Tab-separated table of N, CA and C in Angstrom:
chain	number	residue	atom	x	y	z
A	61	MET	N	-43.047	16.242	16.391
A	61	MET	CA	-42.371	15.158	15.730
A	61	MET	C	-40.931	15.527	15.441
A	62	HIS	N	-40.762	16.806	15.109
A	62	HIS	CA	-39.412	17.279	14.864
A	62	HIS	C	-38.569	17.172	16.125
A	63	LEU	N	-39.154	17.472	17.238
A	63	LEU	CA	-38.475	17.422	18.516
A	63	LEU	C	-38.076	15.984	18.869
A	64	THR	N	-38.920	15.030	18.601
A	64	THR	CA	-38.638	13.631	18.882
A	64	THR	C	-37.477	13.144	18.013
A	65	SER	N	-37.469	13.518	16.756
A	65	SER	CA	-36.400	13.129	15.839
A	65	SER	C	-35.072	13.740	16.264
A	66	ALA	N	-35.079	14.975	16.668
A	66	ALA	CA	-33.862	15.636	17.118
A	66	ALA	C	-33.346	14.998	18.399
A	67	ARG	N	-34.289	14.653	19.306
A	67	ARG	CA	-33.901	14.005	20.562
A	67	ARG	C	-33.252	12.647	20.274
A	68	ARG	N	-33.852	11.872	19.359
A	68	ARG	CA	-33.297	10.555	19.003
A	68	ARG	C	-31.881	10.708	18.431
A	69	THR	N	-31.692	11.650	17.563
A	69	THR	CA	-30.379	11.892	16.955
A	69	THR	C	-29.359	12.252	18.018
A	70	LEU	N	-29.756	13.090	18.965
A	70	LEU	CA	-28.868	13.491	20.047
A	70	LEU	C	-28.499	12.297	20.926
A	71	VAL	N	-29.487	11.453	21.260
A	71	VAL	CA	-29.240	10.269	22.100
A	71	VAL	C	-28.319	9.291	21.370
A	72	VAL	N	-28.581	9.041	20.096
A	72	VAL	CA	-27.745	8.110	19.313
A	72	VAL	C	-26.322	8.652	19.207
A	73	THR	N	-26.193	9.951	18.960
A	73	THR	CA	-24.864	10.560	18.844
A	73	THR	C	-24.113	10.462	20.169
A	74	ALA	N	-24.782	10.726	21.272
A	74	ALA	CA	-24.143	10.633	22.592
A	74	ALA	C	-23.735	9.201	22.906
A	75	ALA	N	-24.610	8.251	22.575
A	75	ALA	CA	-24.304	6.840	22.833
A	75	ALA	C	-23.096	6.394	21.998
A	76	LEU	N	-23.071	6.809	20.754
A	76	LEU	CA	-21.945	6.462	19.876
A	76	LEU	C	-20.651	7.078	20.382
A	77	ALA	N	-20.705	8.338	20.809
A	77	ALA	CA	-19.507	9.007	21.339
A	77	ALA	C	-19.012	8.303	22.599
A	78	LEU	N	-19.965	7.931	23.481
A	78	LEU	CA	-19.592	7.227	24.700
A	78	LEU	C	-18.968	5.874	24.387
A	79	ALA	N	-19.543	5.163	23.429
A	79	ALA	CA	-19.012	3.852	23.045
A	79	ALA	C	-17.605	3.970	22.480
A	80	LEU	N	-17.402	4.957	21.622
A	80	LEU	CA	-16.070	5.141	21.036
A	80	LEU	C	-15.051	5.571	22.083
A	81	ALA	N	-15.468	6.402	23.011
A	81	ALA	CA	-14.553	6.881	24.046
A	81	ALA	C	-14.145	5.768	25.000
A	82	SER	N	-15.043	4.819	25.217
A	82	SER	CA	-14.723	3.755	26.171
A	82	SER	C	-14.154	2.507	25.505
A	83	ALA	N	-14.145	2.476	24.183
A	83	ALA	CA	-13.590	1.316	23.475
A	83	ALA	C	-12.085	1.275	23.667
A	84	PRO	N	-11.519	0.070	23.731
A	84	PRO	CA	-10.069	-0.018	23.864
A	84	PRO	C	-9.383	0.547	22.621
A	85	ALA	N	-8.221	1.084	22.828
A	85	ALA	CA	-7.459	1.644	21.716
A	85	ALA	C	-7.092	0.535	20.751
A	86	VAL	N	-7.075	0.867	19.500
A	86	VAL	CA	-6.682	-0.111	18.493
A	86	VAL	C	-5.191	-0.342	18.623
A	87	ALA	N	-4.821	-1.601	18.683
A	87	ALA	CA	-3.402	-1.935	18.825
A	87	ALA	C	-2.660	-1.580	17.551
A	88	GLN	N	-1.571	-0.910	17.703
A	88	GLN	CA	-0.725	-0.585	16.572
A	88	GLN	C	0.184	-1.777	16.301
A	89	PRO	N	0.515	-2.046	15.042
A	89	PRO	CA	1.419	-3.158	14.773
A	89	PRO	C	2.740	-2.921	15.493
A	90	GLN	N	3.186	-3.954	16.179
A	90	GLN	CA	4.452	-3.830	16.885
A	90	GLN	C	5.556	-4.409	16.024
A	91	ALA	N	6.722	-3.844	16.157
A	91	ALA	CA	7.864	-4.365	15.408
A	91	ALA	C	8.100	-5.807	15.848
A	92	THR	N	8.267	-6.686	14.891
A	92	THR	CA	8.503	-8.078	15.239
A	92	THR	C	9.936	-8.235	15.712
A	93	ALA	N	10.118	-9.143	16.630
A	93	ALA	CA	11.458	-9.412	17.133
A	93	ALA	C	12.308	-9.952	15.990
A	94	SER	N	13.571	-9.666	16.026
A	94	SER	CA	14.477	-10.137	14.987
A	94	SER	C	14.437	-11.655	14.919
A	95	THR	N	14.198	-12.180	13.728
A	95	THR	CA	14.186	-13.632	13.570
A	95	THR	C	15.605	-14.171	13.451
A	96	ASN	N	16.568	-13.270	13.312
A	96	ASN	CA	17.955	-13.693	13.196
A	96	ASN	C	18.710	-13.472	14.510
A	97	ALA	N	17.998	-13.527	15.598
A	97	ALA	CA	18.654	-13.417	16.899
A	97	ALA	C	19.550	-14.639	17.093
A	98	PRO	N	20.727	-14.468	17.688
A	98	PRO	CA	21.609	-15.625	17.900
A	98	PRO	C	20.931	-16.696	18.749
A	99	VAL	N	21.163	-17.952	18.378
A	99	VAL	CA	20.672	-19.099	19.142
A	99	VAL	C	21.854	-19.996	19.478
A	100	LYS	N	21.725	-20.732	20.562
A	100	LYS	CA	22.755	-21.700	20.932
A	100	LYS	C	22.260	-23.082	20.526
A	101	VAL	N	23.092	-23.785	19.748
A	101	VAL	CA	22.764	-25.131	19.281
A	101	VAL	C	23.909	-26.070	19.625
A	102	SER	N	23.613	-27.361	19.638
A	102	SER	CA	24.658	-28.380	19.790
A	102	SER	C	25.054	-28.823	18.393
A	103	LEU	N	26.345	-28.803	18.106
A	103	LEU	CA	26.834	-29.182	16.784
A	103	LEU	C	27.760	-30.378	16.913
A	104	THR	N	27.513	-31.390	16.084
A	104	THR	CA	28.364	-32.571	16.033
A	104	THR	C	28.785	-32.800	14.586
A	105	VAL	N	30.055	-33.108	14.392
A	105	VAL	CA	30.573	-33.473	13.074
A	105	VAL	C	31.160	-34.866	13.207
A	106	LYS	N	30.612	-35.811	12.431
A	106	LYS	CA	31.067	-37.203	12.476
A	106	LYS	C	31.652	-37.597	11.134
A	107	GLY	N	32.927	-37.966	11.159
A	107	GLY	CA	33.601	-38.410	9.949
A	107	GLY	C	33.564	-39.925	9.841
A	108	PRO	N	34.230	-40.491	8.841
A	108	PRO	CA	34.212	-41.952	8.649
A	108	PRO	C	34.917	-42.695	9.783
A	109	ASP	N	35.820	-42.015	10.484
A	109	ASP	CA	36.556	-42.663	11.566
A	109	ASP	C	36.128	-42.179	12.957
A	110	GLY	N	34.974	-41.523	13.040
A	110	GLY	CA	34.487	-41.069	14.336
A	110	GLY	C	34.252	-39.575	14.398
A	111	ARG	N	34.063	-39.112	15.615
A	111	ARG	CA	33.699	-37.712	15.846
A	111	ARG	C	34.876	-36.778	15.570
A	112	LEU	N	34.587	-35.728	14.791
A	112	LEU	CA	35.586	-34.712	14.477
A	112	LEU	C	35.387	-33.446	15.308
A	113	PHE	N	34.143	-33.227	15.743
A	113	PHE	CA	33.838	-32.047	16.550
A	113	PHE	C	32.531	-32.272	17.285
A	114	LYS	N	32.482	-31.761	18.514
A	114	LYS	CA	31.234	-31.738	19.267
A	114	LYS	C	31.298	-30.557	20.212
A	115	GLY	N	30.269	-29.718	20.173
A	115	GLY	CA	30.239	-28.571	21.074
A	115	GLY	C	28.990	-27.733	20.882
A	116	LYS	N	28.790	-26.819	21.808
A	116	LYS	CA	27.679	-25.874	21.723
A	116	LYS	C	28.190	-24.620	21.017
A	117	ILE	N	27.380	-24.126	20.103
A	117	ILE	CA	27.763	-22.976	19.288
A	117	ILE	C	26.633	-21.958	19.298
A	118	LYS	N	26.992	-20.709	19.469
A	118	LYS	CA	26.036	-19.618	19.336
A	118	LYS	C	26.140	-19.131	17.901
A	119	THR	N	25.009	-19.068	17.210
A	119	THR	CA	25.044	-18.745	15.788
A	119	THR	C	23.831	-17.934	15.366
A	120	LYS	N	23.979	-17.288	14.229
A	120	LYS	CA	22.862	-16.656	13.540
A	120	LYS	C	23.228	-16.642	12.061
A	121	GLY	N	22.246	-16.411	11.206
A	121	GLY	CA	22.515	-16.376	9.773
A	121	GLY	C	23.468	-15.249	9.421
A	122	HIS	N	24.378	-15.509	8.474
A	122	HIS	CA	25.354	-14.497	8.068
A	122	HIS	C	25.983	-14.896	6.746
A	123	ASP	N	26.779	-13.997	6.185
A	123	ASP	CA	27.532	-14.326	4.979
A	123	ASP	C	28.608	-15.345	5.332
A	124	VAL	N	28.808	-16.290	4.429
A	124	VAL	CA	29.793	-17.352	4.617
A	124	VAL	C	30.777	-17.299	3.460
A	125	THR	N	32.044	-17.522	3.770
A	125	THR	CA	33.078	-17.553	2.743
A	125	THR	C	33.794	-18.892	2.783
A	126	THR	N	33.883	-19.556	1.622
A	126	THR	CA	34.684	-20.782	1.513
A	126	THR	C	35.693	-20.586	0.389
A	127	ALA	N	36.776	-21.364	0.446
A	127	ALA	CA	37.821	-21.258	-0.575
A	127	ALA	C	37.276	-21.590	-1.958
A	128	THR	N	36.448	-22.608	-2.053
A	128	THR	CA	35.912	-23.043	-3.337
A	128	THR	C	34.685	-22.251	-3.760
A	129	GLY	N	33.819	-21.930	-2.810
A	129	GLY	CA	32.525	-21.334	-3.137
A	129	GLY	C	32.453	-19.821	-3.129
A	130	GLY	N	33.441	-19.165	-2.514
A	130	GLY	CA	33.391	-17.717	-2.412
A	130	GLY	C	32.514	-17.266	-1.257
A	131	THR	N	32.071	-16.009	-1.304
A	131	THR	CA	31.257	-15.431	-0.234
A	131	THR	C	29.811	-15.289	-0.688
A	132	HIS	N	28.910	-15.834	0.114
A	132	HIS	CA	27.477	-15.777	-0.173
A	132	HIS	C	26.711	-15.722	1.131
A	133	ARG	N	25.486	-15.200	1.046
A	133	ARG	CA	24.668	-15.169	2.259
A	133	ARG	C	24.246	-16.595	2.624
A	134	CYS	N	24.118	-16.827	3.897
A	134	CYS	CA	23.705	-18.134	4.420
A	134	CYS	C	22.820	-17.852	5.632
A	135	ASP	N	21.679	-17.227	5.351
A	135	ASP	CA	20.858	-16.706	6.445
A	135	ASP	C	19.395	-17.125	6.374
A	136	GLY	N	19.125	-18.204	5.679
A	136	GLY	CA	17.757	-18.698	5.629
A	136	GLY	C	16.882	-18.050	4.578
A	137	THR	N	17.312	-16.910	4.031
A	137	THR	CA	16.541	-16.292	2.954
A	137	THR	C	16.890	-16.931	1.613
A	138	ASN	N	17.903	-17.763	1.601
A	138	ASN	CA	18.344	-18.434	0.373
A	138	ASN	C	17.180	-19.202	-0.253
A	139	GLY	N	17.053	-19.049	-1.547
A	139	GLY	CA	15.998	-19.753	-2.268
A	139	GLY	C	14.597	-19.368	-1.821
A	140	GLY	N	14.468	-18.240	-1.123
A	140	GLY	CA	13.159	-17.810	-0.637
A	140	GLY	C	12.608	-18.688	0.475
A	141	ALA	N	13.483	-19.455	1.140
A	141	ALA	CA	13.018	-20.398	2.166
A	141	ALA	C	12.357	-19.711	3.354
A	142	ASN	N	12.851	-18.556	3.755
A	142	ASN	CA	12.297	-17.804	4.878
A	142	ASN	C	12.191	-16.339	4.472
A	143	PRO	N	11.184	-15.618	4.983
A	143	PRO	CA	11.011	-14.221	4.577
A	143	PRO	C	12.059	-13.271	5.155
A	144	SER	N	12.726	-13.672	6.225
A	144	SER	CA	13.774	-12.826	6.803
A	144	SER	C	14.898	-13.722	7.300
A	145	ALA	N	16.016	-13.103	7.621
A	145	ALA	CA	17.209	-13.847	8.030
A	145	ALA	C	16.957	-14.646	9.304
A	146	VAL	N	17.523	-15.857	9.337
A	146	VAL	CA	17.401	-16.770	10.483
A	146	VAL	C	18.716	-17.531	10.652
A	147	PRO	N	18.961	-18.114	11.823
A	147	PRO	CA	20.131	-18.988	12.004
A	147	PRO	C	19.980	-20.254	11.149
A	148	THR	N	21.099	-20.760	10.611
A	148	THR	CA	21.062	-21.939	9.742
A	148	THR	C	22.164	-22.932	10.118
A	149	PRO	N	22.019	-24.213	9.700
A	149	PRO	CA	23.051	-25.211	10.005
A	149	PRO	C	24.429	-24.885	9.422
A	150	THR	N	24.481	-24.429	8.173
A	150	THR	CA	25.782	-24.135	7.574
A	150	THR	C	26.426	-22.928	8.243
A	151	ALA	N	25.623	-21.942	8.644
A	151	ALA	CA	26.170	-20.810	9.394
A	151	ALA	C	26.714	-21.297	10.742
A	152	ALA	N	26.050	-22.260	11.369
A	152	ALA	CA	26.536	-22.823	12.643
A	152	ALA	C	27.871	-23.538	12.436
A	153	LEU	N	27.995	-24.306	11.346
A	153	LEU	CA	29.265	-24.967	11.037
A	153	LEU	C	30.354	-23.931	10.828
A	154	ASP	N	30.042	-22.877	10.088
A	154	ASP	CA	31.013	-21.820	9.826
A	154	ASP	C	31.443	-21.137	11.126
A	155	ASP	N	30.500	-20.839	12.003
A	155	ASP	CA	30.839	-20.221	13.294
A	155	ASP	C	31.721	-21.144	14.132
A	156	ALA	N	31.385	-22.429	14.161
A	156	ALA	CA	32.193	-23.389	14.923
A	156	ALA	C	33.611	-23.458	14.367
A	157	ALA	N	33.736	-23.492	13.049
A	157	ALA	CA	35.056	-23.568	12.421
A	157	ALA	C	35.901	-22.347	12.767
A	158	ARG	N	35.292	-21.168	12.717
A	158	ARG	CA	36.052	-19.952	13.030
A	158	ARG	C	36.405	-19.871	14.513
A	159	LYS	N	35.473	-20.240	15.377
A	159	LYS	CA	35.710	-20.120	16.825
A	159	LYS	C	36.604	-21.228	17.358
A	160	ARG	N	36.549	-22.395	16.751
A	160	ARG	CA	37.319	-23.542	17.248
A	160	ARG	C	38.480	-23.913	16.338
A	161	HIS	N	38.761	-23.051	15.378
A	161	HIS	CA	39.957	-23.135	14.525
A	161	HIS	C	40.089	-24.442	13.748
A	162	PHE	N	39.030	-24.789	13.006
A	162	PHE	CA	39.159	-25.881	12.050
A	162	PHE	C	38.620	-25.391	10.711
A	163	THR	N	38.891	-26.124	9.654
A	163	THR	CA	38.512	-25.690	8.316
A	163	THR	C	37.330	-26.488	7.787
A	164	TRP	N	36.641	-25.857	6.876
A	164	TRP	CA	35.628	-26.547	6.086
A	164	TRP	C	35.589	-25.854	4.736
A	165	ASP	N	35.085	-26.548	3.734
A	165	ASP	CA	34.980	-25.971	2.404
A	165	ASP	C	33.690	-26.456	1.765
A	166	GLY	N	33.187	-25.662	0.857
A	166	GLY	CA	31.965	-26.039	0.158
A	166	GLY	C	31.867	-25.346	-1.176
A	167	THR	N	31.220	-26.001	-2.094
A	167	THR	CA	30.962	-25.461	-3.419
A	167	THR	C	29.654	-24.695	-3.384
A	168	TRP	N	29.622	-23.540	-4.021
A	168	TRP	CA	28.398	-22.750	-4.111
A	168	TRP	C	27.653	-23.134	-5.380
A	169	TYR	N	26.375	-23.428	-5.247
A	169	TYR	CA	25.531	-23.742	-6.396
A	169	TYR	C	24.478	-22.642	-6.527
A	170	ALA	N	24.664	-21.769	-7.519
A	170	ALA	CA	23.740	-20.651	-7.717
A	170	ALA	C	22.325	-21.141	-7.995
A	171	SER	N	22.201	-22.268	-8.682
A	171	SER	CA	20.865	-22.777	-9.014
A	171	SER	C	20.083	-23.202	-7.768
A	172	PHE	N	20.794	-23.568	-6.701
A	172	PHE	CA	20.155	-23.927	-5.426
A	172	PHE	C	20.225	-22.786	-4.417
A	173	ASP	N	21.039	-21.761	-4.738
A	173	ASP	CA	21.258	-20.636	-3.836
A	173	ASP	C	21.767	-21.152	-2.491
A	174	ASP	N	22.718	-22.105	-2.559
A	174	ASP	CA	23.207	-22.745	-1.336
A	174	ASP	C	24.567	-23.403	-1.576
A	175	PHE	N	25.240	-23.671	-0.463
A	175	PHE	CA	26.508	-24.400	-0.495
A	175	PHE	C	26.254	-25.899	-0.422
A	176	SER	N	27.162	-26.661	-0.993
A	176	SER	CA	27.267	-28.089	-0.733
A	176	SER	C	28.519	-28.239	0.112
A	177	VAL	N	28.387	-28.758	1.313
A	177	VAL	CA	29.554	-28.938	2.176
A	177	VAL	C	30.360	-30.097	1.609
A	178	ASP	N	31.615	-29.821	1.238
A	178	ASP	CA	32.462	-30.831	0.606
A	178	ASP	C	33.491	-31.419	1.559
A	179	THR	N	34.056	-30.567	2.426
A	179	THR	CA	35.159	-30.984	3.292
A	179	THR	C	34.999	-30.353	4.664
A	180	ILE	N	35.197	-31.156	5.702
A	180	ILE	CA	35.250	-30.638	7.068
A	180	ILE	C	36.472	-31.251	7.729
A	181	LYS	N	37.323	-30.405	8.295
A	181	LYS	CA	38.560	-30.857	8.950
A	181	LYS	C	39.356	-31.792	8.043
A	182	ASN	N	39.479	-31.393	6.789
A	182	ASN	CA	40.240	-32.136	5.773
A	182	ASN	C	39.657	-33.502	5.430
A	183	VAL	N	38.422	-33.761	5.804
A	183	VAL	CA	37.753	-35.013	5.427
A	183	VAL	C	36.716	-34.679	4.367
A	184	SER	N	36.890	-35.289	3.189
A	184	SER	CA	35.936	-35.032	2.107
A	184	SER	C	35.274	-36.327	1.685
A	185	GLY	N	34.201	-36.165	0.953
A	185	GLY	CA	33.499	-37.344	0.444
A	185	GLY	C	34.279	-38.041	-0.649
A	186	GLY	N	35.023	-37.256	-1.414
A	186	GLY	CA	35.859	-37.837	-2.458
A	186	GLY	C	35.094	-38.647	-3.489
A	187	GLY	N	33.856	-38.305	-3.749
A	187	GLY	CA	33.074	-39.020	-4.755
A	187	GLY	C	32.420	-40.283	-4.242
A	188	VAL	N	32.735	-40.693	-3.008
A	188	VAL	CA	32.135	-41.916	-2.460
A	188	VAL	C	31.209	-41.618	-1.276
A	189	ALA	N	31.199	-40.363	-0.844
A	189	ALA	CA	30.375	-39.990	0.305
A	189	ALA	C	30.011	-38.510	0.211
A	190	TYR	N	29.110	-38.087	1.080
A	190	TYR	CA	28.721	-36.677	1.162
A	190	TYR	C	28.484	-36.337	2.633
A	191	TRP	N	28.439	-35.056	2.917
A	191	TRP	CA	28.154	-34.587	4.271
A	191	TRP	C	26.652	-34.378	4.408
A	192	ASN	N	26.002	-35.293	5.112
A	192	ASN	CA	24.572	-35.177	5.381
A	192	ASN	C	24.359	-34.202	6.536
A	193	ILE	N	23.328	-33.367	6.431
A	193	ILE	CA	22.994	-32.419	7.494
A	193	ILE	C	21.679	-32.865	8.118
A	194	ALA	N	21.687	-33.054	9.436
A	194	ALA	CA	20.473	-33.433	10.159
A	194	ALA	C	20.264	-32.468	11.325
A	195	VAL	N	19.011	-32.192	11.625
A	195	VAL	CA	18.651	-31.374	12.785
A	195	VAL	C	17.686	-32.191	13.633
A	196	ASN	N	18.059	-32.363	14.883
A	196	ASN	CA	17.259	-33.154	15.830
A	196	ASN	C	16.988	-34.566	15.314
A	197	GLY	N	18.011	-35.143	14.663
A	197	GLY	CA	17.938	-36.528	14.215
A	197	GLY	C	17.283	-36.752	12.871
A	198	THR	N	16.852	-35.709	12.193
A	198	THR	CA	16.188	-35.853	10.901
A	198	THR	C	16.949	-35.071	9.839
A	199	SER	N	17.248	-35.733	8.722
A	199	SER	CA	17.910	-35.046	7.609
A	199	SER	C	17.046	-33.874	7.167
A	200	ILE	N	17.700	-32.747	6.903
A	200	ILE	CA	16.929	-31.565	6.523
A	200	ILE	C	16.482	-31.690	5.066
A	201	PRO	N	15.294	-31.179	4.746
A	201	PRO	CA	14.756	-31.321	3.397
A	201	PRO	C	15.210	-30.243	2.422
A	202	VAL	N	15.983	-29.269	2.909
A	202	VAL	CA	16.473	-28.165	2.082
A	202	VAL	C	17.961	-28.003	2.355
A	203	GLY	N	18.577	-27.031	1.716
A	203	GLY	CA	20.003	-26.790	1.918
A	203	GLY	C	20.314	-26.246	3.303
A	204	GLY	N	21.586	-26.332	3.661
A	204	GLY	CA	22.045	-25.902	4.977
A	204	GLY	C	21.997	-24.407	5.211
A	205	CYS	N	21.818	-23.613	4.156
A	205	CYS	CA	21.654	-22.165	4.304
A	205	CYS	C	20.189	-21.770	4.233
A	206	GLN	N	19.299	-22.761	4.145
A	206	GLN	CA	17.877	-22.490	4.013
A	206	GLN	C	17.067	-22.934	5.235
A	207	PHE	N	17.593	-23.858	6.006
A	207	PHE	CA	16.844	-24.431	7.127
A	207	PHE	C	16.963	-23.551	8.368
A	208	LYS	N	15.839	-23.224	8.978
A	208	LYS	CA	15.814	-22.363	10.170
A	208	LYS	C	16.095	-23.177	11.432
A	209	LEU	N	17.110	-22.739	12.177
A	209	LEU	CA	17.431	-23.362	13.460
A	209	LEU	C	16.737	-22.625	14.605
A	210	SER	N	16.447	-23.359	15.660
A	210	SER	CA	15.897	-22.799	16.889
A	210	SER	C	16.851	-23.095	18.033
A	211	ALA	N	16.757	-22.320	19.091
A	211	ALA	CA	17.606	-22.539	20.265
A	211	ALA	C	17.432	-23.976	20.756
A	212	GLY	N	18.566	-24.603	21.068
A	212	GLY	CA	18.547	-25.960	21.599
A	212	GLY	C	18.572	-27.063	20.558
A	213	ASP	N	18.490	-26.707	19.273
A	213	ASP	CA	18.532	-27.740	18.225
A	213	ASP	C	19.844	-28.501	18.276
A	214	LYS	N	19.771	-29.761	17.853
A	214	LYS	CA	20.954	-30.615	17.729
A	214	LYS	C	21.252	-30.757	16.244
A	215	VAL	N	22.371	-30.174	15.820
A	215	VAL	CA	22.762	-30.154	14.411
A	215	VAL	C	23.897	-31.158	14.217
A	216	ALA	N	23.767	-32.000	13.197
A	216	ALA	CA	24.818	-32.993	12.922
A	216	ALA	C	25.186	-32.965	11.445
A	217	PHE	N	26.481	-32.876	11.194
A	217	PHE	CA	27.046	-33.068	9.859
A	217	PHE	C	27.705	-34.436	9.907
A	218	THR	N	27.218	-35.366	9.097
A	218	THR	CA	27.694	-36.741	9.145
A	218	THR	C	28.189	-37.187	7.788
A	219	TRP	N	29.433	-37.671	7.746
A	219	TRP	CA	30.010	-38.245	6.519
A	219	TRP	C	29.206	-39.480	6.203
A	220	THR	N	28.604	-39.508	5.013
A	220	THR	CA	27.676	-40.582	4.652
A	220	THR	C	28.049	-41.155	3.298
A	221	ALA	N	28.342	-42.453	3.267
A	221	ALA	CA	28.698	-43.123	2.011
A	221	ALA	C	27.477	-43.239	1.108
A	222	PHE	N	27.738	-43.138	-0.217
A	222	PHE	CA	26.648	-43.295	-1.191
A	222	PHE	C	26.197	-44.723	-1.222
């Protein structure tokens, strides 16, 4: 009986060793690709008298500086909207302004952890309008430094009367 028990233990041990040896290796967690990789988007700025800018812009989330608002991050992590940095509409506007030599300004609101776009190419709302931000034809539900852009998105800043 002792011999039978020892034989069973040996067979089970060999079978277990064989199973473990032939099992696929456990996948190690792979580093995730950067979520803040540059993307190319179409950007349009429409003022009260027509189009102020239209073009394709390569952008990613980054710190933004405005005359009124100062320097703040604008990378999608604002307000905890995304767990890591991502391209955003306001960062795209900032990149377009720097690359195509036009100005924009915005007030920083710490309570929202975001900018309010006040002026683009010297056109401001002046208390009667605001700059609406839309992506792919839909107004964004969060601030322009919080919304994640994807390659090919159509971003529009539109002067909109109250």
